CSV table of C-alpha atoms and ligand atoms in Angstrom, one decimal:
chain,number,residue,atom,x,y,z
A,934,MET,CA,67.4,138.8,189.0
A,935,THR,CA,65.4,140.3,186.1
A,936,VAL,CA,64.0,137.8,183.6
A,937,GLY,CA,66.4,135.7,181.4
A,938,GLY,CA,69.6,137.5,182.4
A,939,GLY,CA,72.4,138.1,179.9
A,940,GLY,CA,75.5,135.9,179.9
A,941,SER,CA,77.5,138.5,181.8
A,942,ALA,CA,74.8,138.8,184.5
A,943,VAL,CA,75.4,135.3,185.7
A,944,ALA,CA,79.0,134.9,184.7
A,945,GLY,CA,80.7,134.3,188.1
A,946,GLY,CA,84.3,134.3,186.8
A,947,PRO,CA,86.1,132.1,184.4
A,948,ALA,CA,85.2,128.3,184.3
A,949,PRO,CA,88.3,126.1,184.7
A,950,HIS,CA,86.4,123.1,183.3
A,951,ILE,CA,85.1,123.4,179.7
A,952,PRO,CA,81.6,122.0,179.6
A,953,VAL,CA,81.0,119.1,177.3
A,954,LEU,CA,77.9,118.9,175.1
A,955,GLY,CA,76.6,121.8,177.3
A,956,ARG,CA,74.5,123.5,174.6
A,957,PRO,CA,72.7,120.3,173.4
A,958,ALA,CA,72.2,119.3,177.1
A,959,VAL,CA,70.4,122.5,177.9
A,960,ASP,CA,68.4,122.4,174.6
A,961,PHE,CA,67.2,118.9,175.5
A,962,LEU,CA,66.2,120.2,179.0
A,963,ASN,CA,63.8,122.6,177.2
A,964,VAL,CA,64.6,125.4,179.9
A,965,HIS,CA,61.8,127.8,180.2
A,966,ASP,CA,60.7,130.7,182.4
A,967,GLY,CA,59.4,129.7,185.8
A,968,GLY,CA,60.9,126.2,185.5
A,969,THR,CA,63.1,124.5,188.2
A,970,TYR,CA,66.0,122.5,187.2
A,971,ILE,CA,68.4,120.1,189.0
A,972,ASP,CA,72.0,120.1,187.9
A,973,GLY,CA,73.3,117.1,189.8
A,974,THR,CA,76.9,117.5,188.8
A,975,PHE,CA,77.5,121.2,189.2
A,976,GLY,CA,81.2,121.0,188.6
A,977,ALA,CA,82.5,124.4,187.4
A,978,GLY,CA,78.9,125.4,186.8
A,979,GLY,CA,79.1,125.3,183.0
A,980,TYR,CA,75.7,123.7,182.6
A,981,THR,CA,74.2,125.7,185.3
A,982,ARG,CA,75.3,128.9,183.8
A,983,LEU,CA,73.8,128.0,180.4
A,984,MET,CA,70.5,127.1,182.1
A,985,LEU,CA,70.4,130.4,184.0
A,986,GLU,CA,71.1,132.4,180.9
A,987,ALA,CA,68.4,130.4,178.9
A,988,ALA,CA,65.5,131.5,180.8
A,989,ASP,CA,64.2,133.0,184.1
A,990,CYS,CA,64.3,129.7,185.8
A,991,LYS,CA,65.6,128.3,189.2
A,992,VAL,CA,68.5,125.9,189.4
A,993,ILE,CA,69.4,123.5,192.3
A,994,GLY,CA,73.1,122.6,191.8
A,995,ILE,CA,74.5,119.5,193.6
A,996,ASP,CA,78.1,118.3,193.8
A,997,ARG,CA,79.7,115.9,196.2
A,998,ASP,CA,83.0,117.9,195.9
A,999,GLN,CA,83.3,120.7,198.5
A,1000,ALA,CA,85.7,122.4,196.3
A,1001,ALA,CA,83.2,122.7,193.4
A,1002,ILE,CA,80.6,124.1,195.7
A,1003,ALA,CA,83.0,126.6,197.1
A,1004,LEU,CA,84.1,127.7,193.6
A,1005,GLY,CA,80.3,128.3,192.8
A,1006,ALA,CA,79.9,131.1,195.4
A,1007,GLY,CA,80.3,133.8,192.9
A,1008,LEU,CA,77.7,132.2,190.5
A,1009,VAL,CA,75.2,132.0,193.4
A,1010,GLU,CA,75.7,135.8,194.2
A,1011,ALA,CA,75.3,136.7,190.5
A,1012,ALA,CA,72.1,134.6,190.1
A,1013,HIS,CA,70.3,136.7,192.7
A,1014,GLY,CA,68.3,133.9,194.3
A,1015,ARG,CA,67.9,131.7,191.2
A,1016,LEU,CA,70.6,129.2,192.2
A,1017,THR,CA,71.0,127.1,195.3
A,1018,LEU,CA,74.1,125.0,195.7
A,1019,ILE,CA,74.2,121.9,197.7
A,1020,GLU,CA,77.2,119.8,198.7
A,1021,ASP,CA,75.8,116.2,198.6
A,1022,ARG,CA,75.5,113.1,196.3
A,1023,PHE,CA,73.2,113.2,193.3
A,1024,SER,CA,71.7,109.9,194.3
A,1025,ARG,CA,69.8,111.8,196.8
A,1026,LEU,CA,68.6,114.5,194.3
A,1027,ASP,CA,64.9,114.1,194.9
A,1028,ALA,CA,65.3,114.3,198.8
A,1029,ILE,CA,67.6,117.3,198.2
A,1030,ALA,CA,65.0,119.1,196.0
A,1031,ARG,CA,62.3,118.5,198.6
A,1032,ASP,CA,64.5,120.0,201.3
A,1033,CYS,CA,64.7,123.0,199.2
A,1034,GLY,CA,61.0,123.2,199.0
A,1035,VAL,CA,60.7,121.7,195.4
A,1036,ASP,CA,58.3,118.8,195.0
A,1037,VAL,CA,58.6,118.5,191.3
A,1038,ALA,CA,61.2,119.5,188.8
A,1039,ASP,CA,61.1,120.5,185.2
A,1040,GLY,CA,64.5,118.9,184.4
A,1041,VAL,CA,67.4,116.9,185.8
A,1042,VAL,CA,70.8,116.9,184.2
A,1043,LEU,CA,73.9,114.7,185.0
A,1044,ASP,CA,77.2,115.2,183.4
A,1045,VAL,CA,78.8,112.3,185.2
A,1046,GLY,CA,82.5,111.5,186.0
A,1047,VAL,CA,85.3,113.8,187.1
A,1048,SER,CA,85.9,117.4,186.3
A,1049,SER,CA,89.1,118.8,184.8
A,1050,MET,CA,89.7,120.6,188.3
A,1051,GLN,CA,89.7,117.3,190.0
A,1052,LEU,CA,91.8,115.6,187.3
A,1053,ASP,CA,94.4,118.4,187.4
A,1054,THR,CA,94.7,118.7,191.1
A,1055,ALA,CA,97.6,116.4,192.0
A,1056,GLU,CA,96.6,116.2,195.7
A,1057,ARG,CA,93.3,114.6,194.8
A,1058,GLY,CA,95.1,111.6,193.4
A,1059,PHE,CA,92.9,111.0,190.3
A,1060,SER,CA,95.5,111.1,187.7
A,1061,PHE,CA,98.6,109.1,186.9
A,1062,ARG,CA,99.8,112.2,185.0
A,1063,HIS,CA,100.6,113.9,188.3
A,1064,ASP,CA,102.2,112.4,191.3
A,1065,GLY,CA,100.1,112.7,194.3
A,1066,PRO,CA,98.5,110.7,197.2
A,1067,LEU,CA,96.4,107.9,195.9
A,1068,ASP,CA,93.1,109.2,197.1
A,1069,MET,CA,90.5,109.6,194.2
A,1070,ARG,CA,87.6,110.5,196.4
A,1071,MET,CA,85.3,113.1,195.0
A,1072,GLY,CA,83.7,113.9,198.4
A,1073,GLY,CA,85.9,114.2,201.6
A,1074,ALA,CA,84.4,111.2,203.4
A,1075,GLY,CA,85.1,107.4,203.2
A,1076,ALA,CA,87.9,105.2,202.1
A,1077,GLY,CA,90.3,106.4,199.3
A,1078,ALA,CA,92.0,104.4,196.6
A,1079,ALA,CA,95.0,103.7,198.7
A,1080,ASP,CA,92.7,102.0,201.4
A,1081,VAL,CA,91.4,99.7,198.6
A,1082,VAL,CA,94.7,99.0,196.9
A,1083,ASN,CA,96.3,98.1,200.2
A,1084,SER,CA,93.6,96.1,201.8
A,1085,ALA,CA,91.7,94.3,199.1
A,1086,SER,CA,92.4,90.6,198.4
A,1087,GLU,CA,94.1,89.8,195.0
A,1088,ARG,CA,90.8,88.4,193.7
A,1089,ASP,CA,88.6,91.5,194.6
A,1090,LEU,CA,91.2,93.8,193.1
A,1091,ALA,CA,91.2,91.7,189.9
A,1092,ASP,CA,87.5,91.8,189.8
A,1093,ILE,CA,87.3,95.6,190.4
A,1094,ILE,CA,89.9,96.3,187.7
A,1095,PHE,CA,88.3,93.9,185.2
A,1096,LEU,CA,84.7,94.9,185.8
A,1097,LEU,CA,85.0,98.6,186.1
A,1098,GLY,CA,88.1,99.1,183.9
A,1099,GLU,CA,87.4,96.6,181.4
A,1100,GLU,CA,91.1,95.8,181.6
A,1101,ARG,CA,92.1,92.5,180.2
A,1102,ARG,CA,95.3,92.3,182.2
A,1103,SER,CA,93.4,92.8,185.5
A,1104,ARG,CA,94.6,89.5,187.1
A,1105,ALA,CA,98.2,90.4,186.4
A,1106,ILE,CA,97.9,93.8,187.6
A,1107,ALA,CA,96.2,92.6,191.0
A,1108,ARG,CA,99.1,90.1,191.3
A,1109,ALA,CA,101.6,92.9,190.9
A,1110,ILE,CA,99.9,95.2,193.3
A,1111,VAL,CA,99.9,92.4,196.0
A,1112,ARG,CA,103.6,91.6,195.4
A,1113,ALA,CA,104.5,95.4,195.6
A,1114,ARG,CA,102.5,96.0,198.8
A,1115,THR,CA,104.4,93.2,200.7
A,1116,GLU,CA,107.4,95.5,200.3
A,1117,ALA,CA,105.7,98.7,201.1
A,1118,PRO,CA,102.1,100.1,200.9
A,1119,VAL,CA,101.2,101.7,197.6
A,1120,THR,CA,100.4,105.2,198.5
A,1121,THR,CA,101.0,107.3,195.4
A,1122,THR,CA,99.5,107.7,191.9
A,1123,ARG,CA,103.0,107.3,190.5
A,1124,ALA,CA,103.6,104.1,192.4
A,1125,LEU,CA,100.3,102.6,191.1
A,1126,ALA,CA,100.9,103.8,187.6
A,1127,ASP,CA,104.3,102.2,187.6
A,1128,ILE,CA,102.9,98.9,188.7
A,1129,ALA,CA,100.3,98.9,186.0
A,1130,ALA,CA,102.9,99.9,183.4
A,1131,SER,CA,105.2,97.0,184.5
A,1132,VAL,CA,102.5,94.6,183.5
A,1133,VAL,CA,100.4,96.2,180.7
A,1134,ARG,CA,102.2,96.4,177.4
A,1135,SER,CA,101.5,99.5,175.4
A,1136,ARG,CA,102.6,100.7,172.0
A,1137,PRO,CA,103.0,104.2,170.8
A,1138,GLY,CA,99.7,105.9,170.3
A,1139,ASP,CA,98.0,103.6,172.9
A,1140,ILE,CA,96.3,105.0,175.9
A,1141,HIS,CA,98.5,105.0,179.1
A,1142,PRO,CA,98.8,101.5,180.5
A,1143,ALA,CA,97.3,102.6,183.9
A,1144,THR,CA,94.3,104.3,182.4
A,1145,ARG,CA,91.8,101.5,183.0
A,1146,THR,CA,93.2,100.6,186.5
A,1147,PHE,CA,92.8,104.3,187.5
A,1148,GLN,CA,89.3,104.4,186.0
A,1149,ALA,CA,88.2,101.3,187.8
A,1150,LEU,CA,89.4,102.3,191.3
A,1151,ARG,CA,87.9,105.8,190.9
A,1152,ILE,CA,84.5,104.3,190.0
A,1153,PHE,CA,84.7,101.9,192.8
A,1154,VAL,CA,85.9,104.3,195.4
A,1155,ASN,CA,83.1,106.6,194.7
A,1156,ASP,CA,80.5,104.0,193.9
A,1157,GLU,CA,79.8,105.9,190.6
A,1158,LEU,CA,77.6,103.3,189.0
A,1159,GLY,CA,75.5,102.8,192.1
A,1160,GLU,CA,75.2,106.6,192.4
A,1161,LEU,CA,74.0,106.8,188.7
A,1162,ALA,CA,71.6,104.0,189.1
A,1163,THR,CA,70.0,105.5,192.2
A,1164,ALA,CA,69.9,108.9,190.6
A,1165,LEU,CA,68.1,107.7,187.7
A,1166,ALA,CA,65.3,106.2,189.8
A,1167,ALA,CA,65.4,109.5,191.9
A,1168,SER,CA,64.9,111.6,188.6
A,1169,GLU,CA,61.9,109.4,187.8
A,1170,ARG,CA,60.3,110.4,191.1
A,1171,ILE,CA,61.0,114.1,191.0
A,1172,LEU,CA,60.4,114.9,187.4
A,1173,LYS,CA,56.9,116.3,186.5
A,1174,PRO,CA,55.0,115.0,183.4
A,1175,GLY,CA,56.8,116.5,180.4
A,1176,GLY,CA,60.0,117.1,182.5
A,1177,ARG,CA,63.2,116.2,180.9
A,1178,LEU,CA,66.1,113.9,182.0
A,1179,VAL,CA,69.5,114.4,180.3
A,1180,VAL,CA,72.6,112.4,181.0
A,1181,VAL,CA,76.1,112.8,179.6
A,1182,SER,CA,78.4,110.0,180.3
A,1183,PHE,CA,82.2,109.4,179.4
A,1184,HIS,CA,82.6,105.6,179.2
A,1185,SER,CA,80.7,102.6,178.2
A,1186,LEU,CA,79.7,101.3,181.6
A,1187,GLU,CA,77.8,104.5,182.5
A,1188,ASP,CA,76.4,104.8,179.1
A,1189,ARG,CA,75.1,101.2,179.1
A,1190,LEU,CA,73.5,101.8,182.5
A,1191,VAL,CA,71.6,104.9,181.2
A,1192,LYS,CA,70.6,103.2,178.0
A,1193,SER,CA,69.3,100.1,179.8
A,1194,PHE,CA,67.4,102.2,182.2
A,1195,LEU,CA,65.8,104.3,179.8
A,1196,ALA,CA,65.0,101.4,177.4
A,1197,GLY,CA,63.3,99.5,180.3
A,1198,ARG,CA,61.4,102.6,181.4
A,1199,SER,CA,60.1,103.6,177.8
A,1200,GLU,CA,59.3,100.1,176.6
A,1201,THR,CA,55.6,99.7,175.8
A,1202,ARG,CA,55.4,96.0,174.7
A,1203,SER,CA,57.3,92.8,175.3
A,1204,GLY,CA,60.6,92.5,173.5
A,1205,SER,CA,59.8,89.7,171.1
A,1206,ARG,CA,56.9,89.4,168.5
A,1207,HIS,CA,56.9,85.6,169.2
A,1208,ALA,CA,56.7,86.0,173.0
A,1209,PRO,CA,53.3,86.1,174.7
A,1210,GLU,CA,52.1,89.6,175.3
A,1211,VAL,CA,52.7,90.4,178.9
A,1212,GLU,CA,51.1,93.1,181.0
A,1213,ARG,CA,53.7,95.9,181.5
A,1214,PRO,CA,53.5,99.0,183.6
A,1215,ALA,CA,53.0,102.1,181.6
A,1216,PRO,CA,56.2,103.7,180.4
A,1217,THR,CA,57.6,106.5,182.6
A,1218,PHE,CA,59.8,108.0,180.0
A,1219,ARG,CA,59.8,108.6,176.3
A,1220,LEU,CA,63.1,108.6,174.5
A,1221,LEU,CA,64.3,111.8,172.9
A,1222,THR,CA,67.5,110.3,171.7
A,1223,LYS,CA,67.1,106.8,169.9
A,1224,ARG,CA,70.9,107.0,169.5
A,1225,PRO,CA,73.2,108.9,171.8
A,1226,ARG,CA,74.2,112.4,170.8
A,1227,ILE,CA,78.0,112.9,170.6
A,1228,ALA,CA,80.2,115.9,170.3
A,1229,ASP,CA,80.9,117.1,166.7
A,1230,ASP,CA,84.5,117.5,165.4
A,1231,ASP,CA,84.6,121.2,166.3
A,1232,GLU,CA,83.8,120.5,169.9
A,1233,VAL,CA,86.3,117.6,170.1
A,1234,ALA,CA,89.0,119.8,168.5
A,1235,ARG,CA,88.3,122.5,171.0
A,1236,ASN,CA,88.1,120.1,173.9
A,1237,PRO,CA,89.5,116.5,173.5
A,1238,ARG,CA,87.6,115.3,176.6
A,1239,ALA,CA,84.4,115.5,174.5
A,1240,HIS,CA,85.5,112.7,172.3
A,1241,SER,CA,84.1,110.0,174.4
A,1242,ALA,CA,80.9,111.8,175.6
A,1243,LYS,CA,77.5,110.4,175.0
A,1244,LEU,CA,74.3,112.3,175.7
A,1245,ARG,CA,70.9,110.5,176.2
A,1246,ALA,CA,67.8,112.3,176.9
A,1247,ALA,CA,64.2,111.4,177.7
A,1248,GLU,CA,60.9,113.0,178.6
A,1249,ARG,CA,58.9,111.9,181.8
A,1250,SER,CA,55.4,110.6,181.1
A,1251,ASP,CA,52.5,110.9,183.5
A,1252,ALA,CA,52.8,107.3,184.5
A,1253,PRO,CA,53.6,106.7,188.2
A,1254,ALA,CA,57.3,106.1,189.0
A,1255,ARG,CA,58.1,102.5,189.2
A,1256,GLY,CA,60.1,102.7,192.4
A,1257,GLY,CA,63.1,100.6,193.5
A,1258,GLU,CA,66.7,101.1,192.3
A,1259,PRO,CA,67.7,99.6,189.1
A,1260,ALA,CA,70.3,97.4,190.9
A,1261,ALA,CA,69.9,94.6,188.4
A,1262,LEU,CA,71.7,96.8,185.8
A,1263,LEU,CA,74.9,97.1,188.0
A,1264,PRO,CA,77.9,94.7,187.7
A,1265,ARG,CA,78.3,92.2,190.6
A,1266,LEU,CA,81.1,93.7,192.7
A,1267,PRO,CA,82.2,93.1,196.3
A,1268,ALA,CA,81.0,95.7,198.8
A,1269,LEU,CA,83.6,98.4,199.8
A,1270,ALA,CA,83.3,97.4,203.4
A,1271,ASP,CA,84.2,93.7,202.6
A,1272,VAL,CA,86.9,94.8,200.3
A,1273,LEU,CA,88.6,96.8,203.0
A,1274,LYS,CA,88.5,93.8,205.3
A,1275,GLY,CA,90.7,92.1,202.8
A,1276,ARG,CA,88.4,88.9,203.2
B,531,SAM,C1,82.1,116.4,184.6
B,531,SAM,S1,82.0,117.2,186.0
B,531,SAM,C2,80.6,118.3,185.8
B,531,SAM,C3,80.9,119.6,184.9
B,531,SAM,C4,79.9,120.5,184.8
B,531,SAM,N1,78.8,120.1,184.0
B,531,SAM,C5,80.4,121.8,184.3
B,531,SAM,O1,79.9,122.1,183.2
B,531,SAM,O2,81.2,122.5,184.9
B,531,SAM,C6,81.3,116.2,187.2
B,531,SAM,C7,81.1,116.6,188.5
B,531,SAM,O3,80.2,115.9,189.2
B,531,SAM,C8,80.5,115.6,190.4
B,531,SAM,N2,80.0,114.3,190.9
B,531,SAM,C9,80.3,113.1,190.4
B,531,SAM,N3,79.6,112.2,190.9
B,531,SAM,C10,78.8,112.8,191.8
B,531,SAM,C11,77.8,112.3,192.7
B,531,SAM,N4,77.5,111.0,192.9
B,531,SAM,N5,77.1,113.3,193.4
B,531,SAM,C12,77.4,114.5,193.3
B,531,SAM,N6,78.3,115.1,192.5
B,531,SAM,C13,79.0,114.2,191.8
B,531,SAM,C14,82.0,115.6,190.5
B,531,SAM,O4,82.5,116.0,191.7
B,531,SAM,C15,82.3,116.8,189.4
B,531,SAM,O5,82.4,118.0,190.0
């Protein structure tokens, strides 16, 4: 397509998911002509659209959800060779880019979590607001939430709900799930929501009592924190010096992970004035956001999903990537395979 391209030139139909913090994310990416950018969470293509409109650049869009990739076909066509869409996990973003013939990228953006399309499709089983099969898988493969709920030991269930949902009543919910499944397997979102609601007290104005339980299972089933940790390390490997990393997250576990990763990678000296100065590897990133950027009141009014969003951005230095996955930043959880065995 011709340089830059106007909005309409790359508008592949209406977007069912309203992008959150899209404009600041693309501004932090510093999108420029000739650049190559990786959108690790293509979703409804909101960020990718903005990038394609911002400059005559190329975008590799990744999503593990086959439905998101299929929906992007119109945008691929409208972008005339500037957009490649790949159905895969963003933890592999450096390998994916290399498979596309891209050895270094100018920017990586991750807008993590679920899309409105996923939440609003009852059959995907993400939401306690719609009754559907208890699935919650973003991609098609692997175990779903019902497999976990019906196989896990009470202790594993409690740990998952506590660590990934930050739910204080995790032990009582796990006990109630185990009690319920002795009668019949828990196979629907409604059944799980009712179990959580039977145990978690809520007052008017509180979030739905099943919110944290659903969040925990979704994160566990999709290994969302492991994916994010691995993707941060992969971004460090693929970004060129001066390249930008931008991450938008929606809950504290993700934001804490991004914050700790970037703090560690941008640190130049030992943490304490009193501790002996230790030799540290050169920082691989320079922070662009000392505090996370959040949505302004206008955006939250237009799109309530934006209220919990936090954006962090950093610029890659020319120091070599440190290698390894920042696994130390992850909560200690049982492995999915062990959980499914019921131990
Ligand atoms: C919040 S939406 C992104 C919305 C997008 N920025 C937009 O403006 O339309 C998150 C998307 O990331 C995808 N996703 C989440 N985790 C992923 C992972 N580990 N690998 C690839 N895609 C993932 C989800 O399937 C979902 O489509």
